[in-house]
């Protein structure tokens, strides 16, 4: 029983680690003047700051 529990914990830890290592299909590069890229749209720092001021 103890061996089975240890094995289950090990398998769960490996599965969680593997799931956390998943990559993205996109390039993942955010331009230096931007804060994010969502789909094809780049959110610039100026746009972001403007939205924060409105909030």
mmJSON file of the N, C-alpha and C atoms, coordinates in Angstrom:
{"data_MODEL":{"atom_site":{
"group_PDB":["ATOM","ATOM","ATOM","ATOM","ATOM","ATOM","ATOM","ATOM","ATOM","ATOM","ATOM","ATOM","ATOM","ATOM","ATOM","ATOM","ATOM","ATOM","ATOM","ATOM","ATOM","ATOM","ATOM","ATOM","ATOM","ATOM","ATOM","ATOM","ATOM","ATOM","ATOM","ATOM","ATOM","ATOM","ATOM","ATOM","ATOM","ATOM","ATOM","ATOM","ATOM","ATOM","ATOM","ATOM","ATOM","ATOM","ATOM","ATOM","ATOM","ATOM","ATOM","ATOM","ATOM","ATOM","ATOM","ATOM","ATOM","ATOM","ATOM","ATOM","ATOM","ATOM","ATOM","ATOM","ATOM","ATOM","ATOM","ATOM","ATOM","ATOM","ATOM","ATOM","ATOM","ATOM","ATOM","ATOM","ATOM","ATOM","ATOM","ATOM","ATOM","ATOM","ATOM","ATOM","ATOM","ATOM","ATOM","ATOM","ATOM","ATOM","ATOM","ATOM","ATOM","ATOM","ATOM","ATOM","ATOM","ATOM","ATOM","ATOM","ATOM","ATOM","ATOM","ATOM","ATOM","ATOM","ATOM","ATOM","ATOM","ATOM","ATOM","ATOM","ATOM","ATOM","ATOM","ATOM","ATOM","ATOM","ATOM","ATOM","ATOM","ATOM","ATOM","ATOM","ATOM","ATOM","ATOM","ATOM","ATOM","ATOM","ATOM","ATOM","ATOM","ATOM","ATOM","ATOM","ATOM","ATOM","ATOM","ATOM","ATOM","ATOM","ATOM","ATOM","ATOM","ATOM","ATOM","ATOM","ATOM","ATOM","ATOM","ATOM","ATOM","ATOM","ATOM","ATOM","ATOM","ATOM","ATOM","ATOM","ATOM","ATOM","ATOM","ATOM","ATOM"],
"id":[1,2,3,4,5,6,7,8,9,10,11,12,13,14,15,16,17,18,19,20,21,22,23,24,25,26,27,28,29,30,31,32,33,34,35,36,37,38,39,40,41,42,43,44,45,46,47,48,49,50,51,52,53,54,55,56,57,58,59,60,61,62,63,64,65,66,67,68,69,70,71,72,73,74,75,76,77,78,79,80,81,82,83,84,85,86,87,88,89,90,91,92,93,94,95,96,97,98,99,100,101,102,103,104,105,106,107,108,109,110,111,112,113,114,115,116,117,118,119,120,121,122,123,124,125,126,127,128,129,130,131,132,133,134,135,136,137,138,139,140,141,142,143,144,145,146,147,148,149,150,151,152,153,154,155,156,157,158,159,160,161,162,163,164,165],
"type_symbol":["N","C","C","N","C","C","N","C","C","N","C","C","N","C","C","N","C","C","N","C","C","N","C","C","N","C","C","N","C","C","N","C","C","N","C","C","N","C","C","N","C","C","N","C","C","N","C","C","N","C","C","N","C","C","N","C","C","N","C","C","N","C","C","N","C","C","N","C","C","N","C","C","N","C","C","N","C","C","N","C","C","N","C","C","N","C","C","N","C","C","N","C","C","N","C","C","N","C","C","N","C","C","N","C","C","N","C","C","N","C","C","N","C","C","N","C","C","N","C","C","N","C","C","N","C","C","N","C","C","N","C","C","N","C","C","N","C","C","N","C","C","N","C","C","N","C","C","N","C","C","N","C","C","N","C","C","N","C","C","N","C","C","N","C","C"],
"label_atom_id":["N","CA","C","N","CA","C","N","CA","C","N","CA","C","N","CA","C","N","CA","C","N","CA","C","N","CA","C","N","CA","C","N","CA","C","N","CA","C","N","CA","C","N","CA","C","N","CA","C","N","CA","C","N","CA","C","N","CA","C","N","CA","C","N","CA","C","N","CA","C","N","CA","C","N","CA","C","N","CA","C","N","CA","C","N","CA","C","N","CA","C","N","CA","C","N","CA","C","N","CA","C","N","CA","C","N","CA","C","N","CA","C","N","CA","C","N","CA","C","N","CA","C","N","CA","C","N","CA","C","N","CA","C","N","CA","C","N","CA","C","N","CA","C","N","CA","C","N","CA","C","N","CA","C","N","CA","C","N","CA","C","N","CA","C","N","CA","C","N","CA","C","N","CA","C","N","CA","C","N","CA","C","N","CA","C","N","CA","C","N","CA","C"],
"label_alt_id":[null,null,null,null,null,null,null,null,null,null,null,null,null,null,null,null,null,null,null,null,null,null,null,null,null,null,null,null,null,null,null,null,null,null,null,null,null,null,null,null,null,null,null,null,null,null,null,null,null,null,null,null,null,null,null,null,null,null,null,null,null,null,null,null,null,null,null,null,null,null,null,null,null,null,null,null,null,null,null,null,null,null,null,null,null,null,null,null,null,null,null,null,null,null,null,null,null,null,null,null,null,null,null,null,null,null,null,null,null,null,null,null,null,null,null,null,null,null,null,null,null,null,null,null,null,null,null,null,null,null,null,null,null,null,null,null,null,null,null,null,null,null,null,null,null,null,null,null,null,null,null,null,null,null,null,null,null,null,null,null,null,null,null,null,null],
"label_comp_id":["UNK","UNK","UNK","UNK","UNK","UNK","UNK","UNK","UNK","UNK","UNK","UNK","UNK","UNK","UNK","UNK","UNK","UNK","UNK","UNK","UNK","UNK","UNK","UNK","UNK","UNK","UNK","UNK","UNK","UNK","UNK","UNK","UNK","UNK","UNK","UNK","UNK","UNK","UNK","UNK","UNK","UNK","UNK","UNK","UNK","UNK","UNK","UNK","UNK","UNK","UNK","UNK","UNK","UNK","UNK","UNK","UNK","UNK","UNK","UNK","UNK","UNK","UNK","UNK","UNK","UNK","UNK","UNK","UNK","UNK","UNK","UNK","UNK","UNK","UNK","UNK","UNK","UNK","UNK","UNK","UNK","UNK","UNK","UNK","UNK","UNK","UNK","UNK","UNK","UNK","UNK","UNK","UNK","UNK","UNK","UNK","UNK","UNK","UNK","UNK","UNK","UNK","UNK","UNK","UNK","UNK","UNK","UNK","UNK","UNK","UNK","UNK","UNK","UNK","UNK","UNK","UNK","UNK","UNK","UNK","UNK","UNK","UNK","UNK","UNK","UNK","UNK","UNK","UNK","UNK","UNK","UNK","UNK","UNK","UNK","UNK","UNK","UNK","UNK","UNK","UNK","UNK","UNK","UNK","UNK","UNK","UNK","UNK","UNK","UNK","UNK","UNK","UNK","UNK","UNK","UNK","UNK","UNK","UNK","UNK","UNK","UNK","UNK","UNK","UNK"],
"label_asym_id":["A","A","A","A","A","A","A","A","A","A","A","A","A","A","A","A","A","A","A","A","A","A","A","A","A","A","A","A","A","A","A","A","A","A","A","A","A","A","A","A","A","A","A","A","A","A","A","A","A","A","A","A","A","A","A","A","A","A","A","A","A","A","A","A","A","A","A","A","A","A","A","A","A","A","A","A","A","A","A","A","A","A","A","A","A","A","A","A","A","A","A","A","A","A","A","A","A","A","A","A","A","A","A","A","A","A","A","A","A","A","A","A","A","A","A","A","A","A","A","A","A","A","A","A","A","A","A","A","A","A","A","A","A","A","A","A","A","A","A","A","A","A","A","A","A","A","A","A","A","A","A","A","A","A","A","A","A","A","A","A","A","A","A","A","A"],
"label_entity_id":["1","1","1","1","1","1","1","1","1","1","1","1","1","1","1","1","1","1","1","1","1","1","1","1","1","1","1","1","1","1","1","1","1","1","1","1","1","1","1","1","1","1","1","1","1","1","1","1","1","1","1","1","1","1","1","1","1","1","1","1","1","1","1","1","1","1","1","1","1","1","1","1","1","1","1","1","1","1","1","1","1","1","1","1","1","1","1","1","1","1","1","1","1","1","1","1","1","1","1","1","1","1","1","1","1","1","1","1","1","1","1","1","1","1","1","1","1","1","1","1","1","1","1","1","1","1","1","1","1","1","1","1","1","1","1","1","1","1","1","1","1","1","1","1","1","1","1","1","1","1","1","1","1","1","1","1","1","1","1","1","1","1","1","1","1"],
"label_seq_id":[1,1,1,2,2,2,3,3,3,4,4,4,5,5,5,6,6,6,7,7,7,8,8,8,9,9,9,10,10,10,11,11,11,12,12,12,13,13,13,14,14,14,15,15,15,16,16,16,17,17,17,18,18,18,19,19,19,20,20,20,21,21,21,22,22,22,23,23,23,24,24,24,25,25,25,26,26,26,27,27,27,28,28,28,29,29,29,30,30,30,31,31,31,32,32,32,33,33,33,34,34,34,35,35,35,36,36,36,37,37,37,38,38,38,39,39,39,40,40,40,41,41,41,42,42,42,43,43,43,44,44,44,45,45,45,46,46,46,47,47,47,48,48,48,49,49,49,50,50,50,51,51,51,52,52,52,53,53,53,54,54,54,55,55,55],
"pdbx_PDB_ins_code":[null,null,null,null,null,null,null,null,null,null,null,null,null,null,null,null,null,null,null,null,null,null,null,null,null,null,null,null,null,null,null,null,null,null,null,null,null,null,null,null,null,null,null,null,null,null,null,null,null,null,null,null,null,null,null,null,null,null,null,null,null,null,null,null,null,null,null,null,null,null,null,null,null,null,null,null,null,null,null,null,null,null,null,null,null,null,null,null,null,null,null,null,null,null,null,null,null,null,null,null,null,null,null,null,null,null,null,null,null,null,null,null,null,null,null,null,null,null,null,null,null,null,null,null,null,null,null,null,null,null,null,null,null,null,null,null,null,null,null,null,null,null,null,null,null,null,null,null,null,null,null,null,null,null,null,null,null,null,null,null,null,null,null,null,null],
"Cartn_x":[0.827,0.0,0.87,1.89,2.76,3.517,3.933,4.653,3.742,2.499,1.542,1.295,1.16,0.932,2.128,3.332,4.541,4.616,4.253,4.273,3.243,2.062,1.031,1.463,2.098,2.583,3.664,4.549,5.606,5.016,4.062,3.44,2.697,1.995,1.28,2.26,3.38,4.37,4.976,5.261,5.813,4.787,3.526,2.474,2.29,2.284,2.132,3.321,4.508,5.701,5.653,5.256,5.168,4.097,2.989,1.921,2.377,3.172,3.679,4.711,5.303,6.33,5.759,4.465,3.843,4.194,4.402,4.781,3.614,3.903,2.908,3.259,2.247,2.504,2.985,2.731,3.108,4.569,5.047,6.46,6.831,5.876,6.147,6.961,7.235,8.025,7.113,7.397,6.659,7.617,7.226,8.099,8.465,9.564,10.056,9.12,8.312,7.402,5.999,5.863,4.552,4.545,3.339,3.199,2.655,2.033,1.478,1.158,1.06,0.563,-0.575,-1.767,-2.943,-3.389,-3.229,-3.517,-2.572,-3.138,-2.333,-2.179,-2.819,-2.834,-1.787,-0.99,0.017,-0.55,-0.447,-0.901,0.329,0.375,1.541,1.456,2.59,2.623,1.763,1.764,0.942,-0.544,-0.978,-2.377,-2.735,-1.853,-2.077,-2.174,-1.241,-1.261,-2.536,-2.985,-4.201,-5.418,-5.483,-6.595,-6.554,-5.358,-5.244,-5.717,-5.443,-5.883,-7.401,-8.048,-9.5,-10.183,-9.498,-10.103,-10.241],
"Cartn_y":[-1.203,0.0,1.265,1.261,2.431,2.656,1.555,1.644,2.217,1.809,2.296,3.788,4.23,5.658,6.483,6.026,6.741,6.816,5.723,5.691,6.659,6.709,7.645,9.092,9.397,10.762,11.119,10.19,10.429,10.647,9.827,9.962,11.292,11.686,12.964,14.131,14.059,15.131,15.245,14.121,14.131,14.678,14.283,14.761,16.269,16.783,18.221,18.99,18.456,19.106,19.123,18.017,17.951,18.905,19.02,19.934,21.386,21.702,23.056,23.448,22.479,22.75,22.933,22.904,23.031,24.356,24.328,25.533,26.127,27.172,27.867,27.718,27.77,27.69,29.015,30.117,31.442,31.734,32.846,33.19,33.583,34.155,34.509,35.771,36.501,37.722,38.934,39.724,40.969,42.112,43.032,44.159,44.968,45.681,46.418,47.546,48.097,49.184,48.669,47.366,46.774,46.062,45.84,45.099,43.701,43.468,42.156,42.054,40.816,40.525,39.524,39.901,39.047,38.7,37.447,37.042,37.764,38.556,39.341,40.791,41.162,42.567,42.825,43.874,44.281,45.397,45.233,46.257,47.061,48.305,49.138,49.643,50.086,50.64,51.899,52.704,53.923,53.575,52.563,52.128,51.642,50.856,50.31,51.425,52.377,53.503,54.329,54.523,55.274,54.569,53.272,52.515,52.547,52.519,52.594,53.943,55.003,56.331,56.449,55.751,55.788,54.988,54.043,53.166,53.848],
"Cartn_z":[0.0,0.0,0.0,0.84,0.938,-0.374,-0.993,-2.265,-3.36,-3.363,-4.358,-4.188,-2.959,-2.683,-3.141,-2.857,-3.285,-4.801,-5.465,-6.918,-7.499,-6.907,-7.376,-7.202,-6.091,-5.842,-6.866,-7.144,-8.125,-9.521,-9.913,-11.228,-11.331,-10.27,-10.276,-10.398,-9.688,-9.748,-11.153,-11.766,-13.119,-14.107,-13.951,-14.853,-14.718,-13.503,-13.296,-13.857,-13.682,-14.232,-15.753,-16.349,-17.812,-18.334,-17.629,-18.055,-17.956,-16.967,-16.797,-17.829,-18.484,-19.484,-20.879,-21.019,-22.333,-22.979,-24.261,-24.982,-25.738,-26.441,-27.239,-28.706,-29.554,-30.983,-31.556,-30.823,-31.294,-31.034,-31.597,-31.444,-30.023,-29.254,-27.872,-27.686,-28.742,-28.625,-28.463,-27.438,-27.204,-27.521,-28.408,-28.736,-27.494,-27.549,-26.384,-25.955,-26.888,-26.532,-26.202,-26.02,-25.759,-24.408,-23.889,-22.637,-22.876,-24.043,-24.349,-25.832,-26.275,-27.613,-27.428,-27.91,-27.798,-29.205,-29.559,-30.932,-31.871,-32.758,-33.702,-33.259,-32.152,-31.719,-30.639,-30.841,-29.871,-29.005,-27.694,-26.747,-26.328,-26.763,-26.441,-25.01,-24.5,-23.149,-23.077,-24.115,-24.143,-24.072,-24.833,-24.779,-23.376,-22.799,-21.465,-20.425,-20.473,-19.531,-19.684,-20.918,-21.173,-20.556,-20.703,-20.116,-18.593,-18.015,-16.559,-16.024,-16.76,-16.337,-16.373,-17.287,-17.399,-16.291,-15.737,-14.719,-13.38],
"occupancy":[1.0,1.0,1.0,1.0,1.0,1.0,1.0,1.0,1.0,1.0,1.0,1.0,1.0,1.0,1.0,1.0,1.0,1.0,1.0,1.0,1.0,1.0,1.0,1.0,1.0,1.0,1.0,1.0,1.0,1.0,1.0,1.0,1.0,1.0,1.0,1.0,1.0,1.0,1.0,1.0,1.0,1.0,1.0,1.0,1.0,1.0,1.0,1.0,1.0,1.0,1.0,1.0,1.0,1.0,1.0,1.0,1.0,1.0,1.0,1.0,1.0,1.0,1.0,1.0,1.0,1.0,1.0,1.0,1.0,1.0,1.0,1.0,1.0,1.0,1.0,1.0,1.0,1.0,1.0,1.0,1.0,1.0,1.0,1.0,1.0,1.0,1.0,1.0,1.0,1.0,1.0,1.0,1.0,1.0,1.0,1.0,1.0,1.0,1.0,1.0,1.0,1.0,1.0,1.0,1.0,1.0,1.0,1.0,1.0,1.0,1.0,1.0,1.0,1.0,1.0,1.0,1.0,1.0,1.0,1.0,1.0,1.0,1.0,1.0,1.0,1.0,1.0,1.0,1.0,1.0,1.0,1.0,1.0,1.0,1.0,1.0,1.0,1.0,1.0,1.0,1.0,1.0,1.0,1.0,1.0,1.0,1.0,1.0,1.0,1.0,1.0,1.0,1.0,1.0,1.0,1.0,1.0,1.0,1.0,1.0,1.0,1.0,1.0,1.0,1.0],
"B_iso_or_equiv":[0.0,0.0,0.0,0.0,0.0,0.0,0.0,0.0,0.0,0.0,0.0,0.0,0.0,0.0,0.0,0.0,0.0,0.0,0.0,0.0,0.0,0.0,0.0,0.0,0.0,0.0,0.0,0.0,0.0,0.0,0.0,0.0,0.0,0.0,0.0,0.0,0.0,0.0,0.0,0.0,0.0,0.0,0.0,0.0,0.0,0.0,0.0,0.0,0.0,0.0,0.0,0.0,0.0,0.0,0.0,0.0,0.0,0.0,0.0,0.0,0.0,0.0,0.0,0.0,0.0,0.0,0.0,0.0,0.0,0.0,0.0,0.0,0.0,0.0,0.0,0.0,0.0,0.0,0.0,0.0,0.0,0.0,0.0,0.0,0.0,0.0,0.0,0.0,0.0,0.0,0.0,0.0,0.0,0.0,0.0,0.0,0.0,0.0,0.0,0.0,0.0,0.0,0.0,0.0,0.0,0.0,0.0,0.0,0.0,0.0,0.0,0.0,0.0,0.0,0.0,0.0,0.0,0.0,0.0,0.0,0.0,0.0,0.0,0.0,0.0,0.0,0.0,0.0,0.0,0.0,0.0,0.0,0.0,0.0,0.0,0.0,0.0,0.0,0.0,0.0,0.0,0.0,0.0,0.0,0.0,0.0,0.0,0.0,0.0,0.0,0.0,0.0,0.0,0.0,0.0,0.0,0.0,0.0,0.0,0.0,0.0,0.0,0.0,0.0,0.0],
"pdbx_formal_charge":[null,null,null,null,null,null,null,null,null,null,null,null,null,null,null,null,null,null,null,null,null,null,null,null,null,null,null,null,null,null,null,null,null,null,null,null,null,null,null,null,null,null,null,null,null,null,null,null,null,null,null,null,null,null,null,null,null,null,null,null,null,null,null,null,null,null,null,null,null,null,null,null,null,null,null,null,null,null,null,null,null,null,null,null,null,null,null,null,null,null,null,null,null,null,null,null,null,null,null,null,null,null,null,null,null,null,null,null,null,null,null,null,null,null,null,null,null,null,null,null,null,null,null,null,null,null,null,null,null,null,null,null,null,null,null,null,null,null,null,null,null,null,null,null,null,null,null,null,null,null,null,null,null,null,null,null,null,null,null,null,null,null,null,null,null],
"auth_seq_id":[1,1,1,2,2,2,3,3,3,4,4,4,5,5,5,6,6,6,7,7,7,8,8,8,9,9,9,10,10,10,11,11,11,12,12,12,13,13,13,14,14,14,15,15,15,16,16,16,17,17,17,18,18,18,19,19,19,20,20,20,21,21,21,22,22,22,23,23,23,24,24,24,25,25,25,26,26,26,27,27,27,28,28,28,29,29,29,30,30,30,31,31,31,32,32,32,33,33,33,34,34,34,35,35,35,36,36,36,37,37,37,38,38,38,39,39,39,40,40,40,41,41,41,42,42,42,43,43,43,44,44,44,45,45,45,46,46,46,47,47,47,48,48,48,49,49,49,50,50,50,51,51,51,52,52,52,53,53,53,54,54,54,55,55,55],
"auth_comp_id":["UNK","UNK","UNK","UNK","UNK","UNK","UNK","UNK","UNK","UNK","UNK","UNK","UNK","UNK","UNK","UNK","UNK","UNK","UNK","UNK","UNK","UNK","UNK","UNK","UNK","UNK","UNK","UNK","UNK","UNK","UNK","UNK","UNK","UNK","UNK","UNK","UNK","UNK","UNK","UNK","UNK","UNK","UNK","UNK","UNK","UNK","UNK","UNK","UNK","UNK","UNK","UNK","UNK","UNK","UNK","UNK","UNK","UNK","UNK","UNK","UNK","UNK","UNK","UNK","UNK","UNK","UNK","UNK","UNK","UNK","UNK","UNK","UNK","UNK","UNK","UNK","UNK","UNK","UNK","UNK","UNK","UNK","UNK","UNK","UNK","UNK","UNK","UNK","UNK","UNK","UNK","UNK","UNK","UNK","UNK","UNK","UNK","UNK","UNK","UNK","UNK","UNK","UNK","UNK","UNK","UNK","UNK","UNK","UNK","UNK","UNK","UNK","UNK","UNK","UNK","UNK","UNK","UNK","UNK","UNK","UNK","UNK","UNK","UNK","UNK","UNK","UNK","UNK","UNK","UNK","UNK","UNK","UNK","UNK","UNK","UNK","UNK","UNK","UNK","UNK","UNK","UNK","UNK","UNK","UNK","UNK","UNK","UNK","UNK","UNK","UNK","UNK","UNK","UNK","UNK","UNK","UNK","UNK","UNK","UNK","UNK","UNK","UNK","UNK","UNK"],
"auth_asym_id":["A","A","A","A","A","A","A","A","A","A","A","A","A","A","A","A","A","A","A","A","A","A","A","A","A","A","A","A","A","A","A","A","A","A","A","A","A","A","A","A","A","A","A","A","A","A","A","A","A","A","A","A","A","A","A","A","A","A","A","A","A","A","A","A","A","A","A","A","A","A","A","A","A","A","A","A","A","A","A","A","A","A","A","A","A","A","A","A","A","A","A","A","A","A","A","A","A","A","A","A","A","A","A","A","A","A","A","A","A","A","A","A","A","A","A","A","A","A","A","A","A","A","A","A","A","A","A","A","A","A","A","A","A","A","A","A","A","A","A","A","A","A","A","A","A","A","A","A","A","A","A","A","A","A","A","A","A","A","A","A","A","A","A","A","A"],
"auth_atom_id":["N","CA","C","N","CA","C","N","CA","C","N","CA","C","N","CA","C","N","CA","C","N","CA","C","N","CA","C","N","CA","C","N","CA","C","N","CA","C","N","CA","C","N","CA","C","N","CA","C","N","CA","C","N","CA","C","N","CA","C","N","CA","C","N","CA","C","N","CA","C","N","CA","C","N","CA","C","N","CA","C","N","CA","C","N","CA","C","N","CA","C","N","CA","C","N","CA","C","N","CA","C","N","CA","C","N","CA","C","N","CA","C","N","CA","C","N","CA","C","N","CA","C","N","CA","C","N","CA","C","N","CA","C","N","CA","C","N","CA","C","N","CA","C","N","CA","C","N","CA","C","N","CA","C","N","CA","C","N","CA","C","N","CA","C","N","CA","C","N","CA","C","N","CA","C","N","CA","C","N","CA","C","N","CA","C","N","CA","C","N","CA","C"],
"pdbx_PDB_model_num":[1,1,1,1,1,1,1,1,1,1,1,1,1,1,1,1,1,1,1,1,1,1,1,1,1,1,1,1,1,1,1,1,1,1,1,1,1,1,1,1,1,1,1,1,1,1,1,1,1,1,1,1,1,1,1,1,1,1,1,1,1,1,1,1,1,1,1,1,1,1,1,1,1,1,1,1,1,1,1,1,1,1,1,1,1,1,1,1,1,1,1,1,1,1,1,1,1,1,1,1,1,1,1,1,1,1,1,1,1,1,1,1,1,1,1,1,1,1,1,1,1,1,1,1,1,1,1,1,1,1,1,1,1,1,1,1,1,1,1,1,1,1,1,1,1,1,1,1,1,1,1,1,1,1,1,1,1,1,1,1,1,1,1,1,1]
}}}
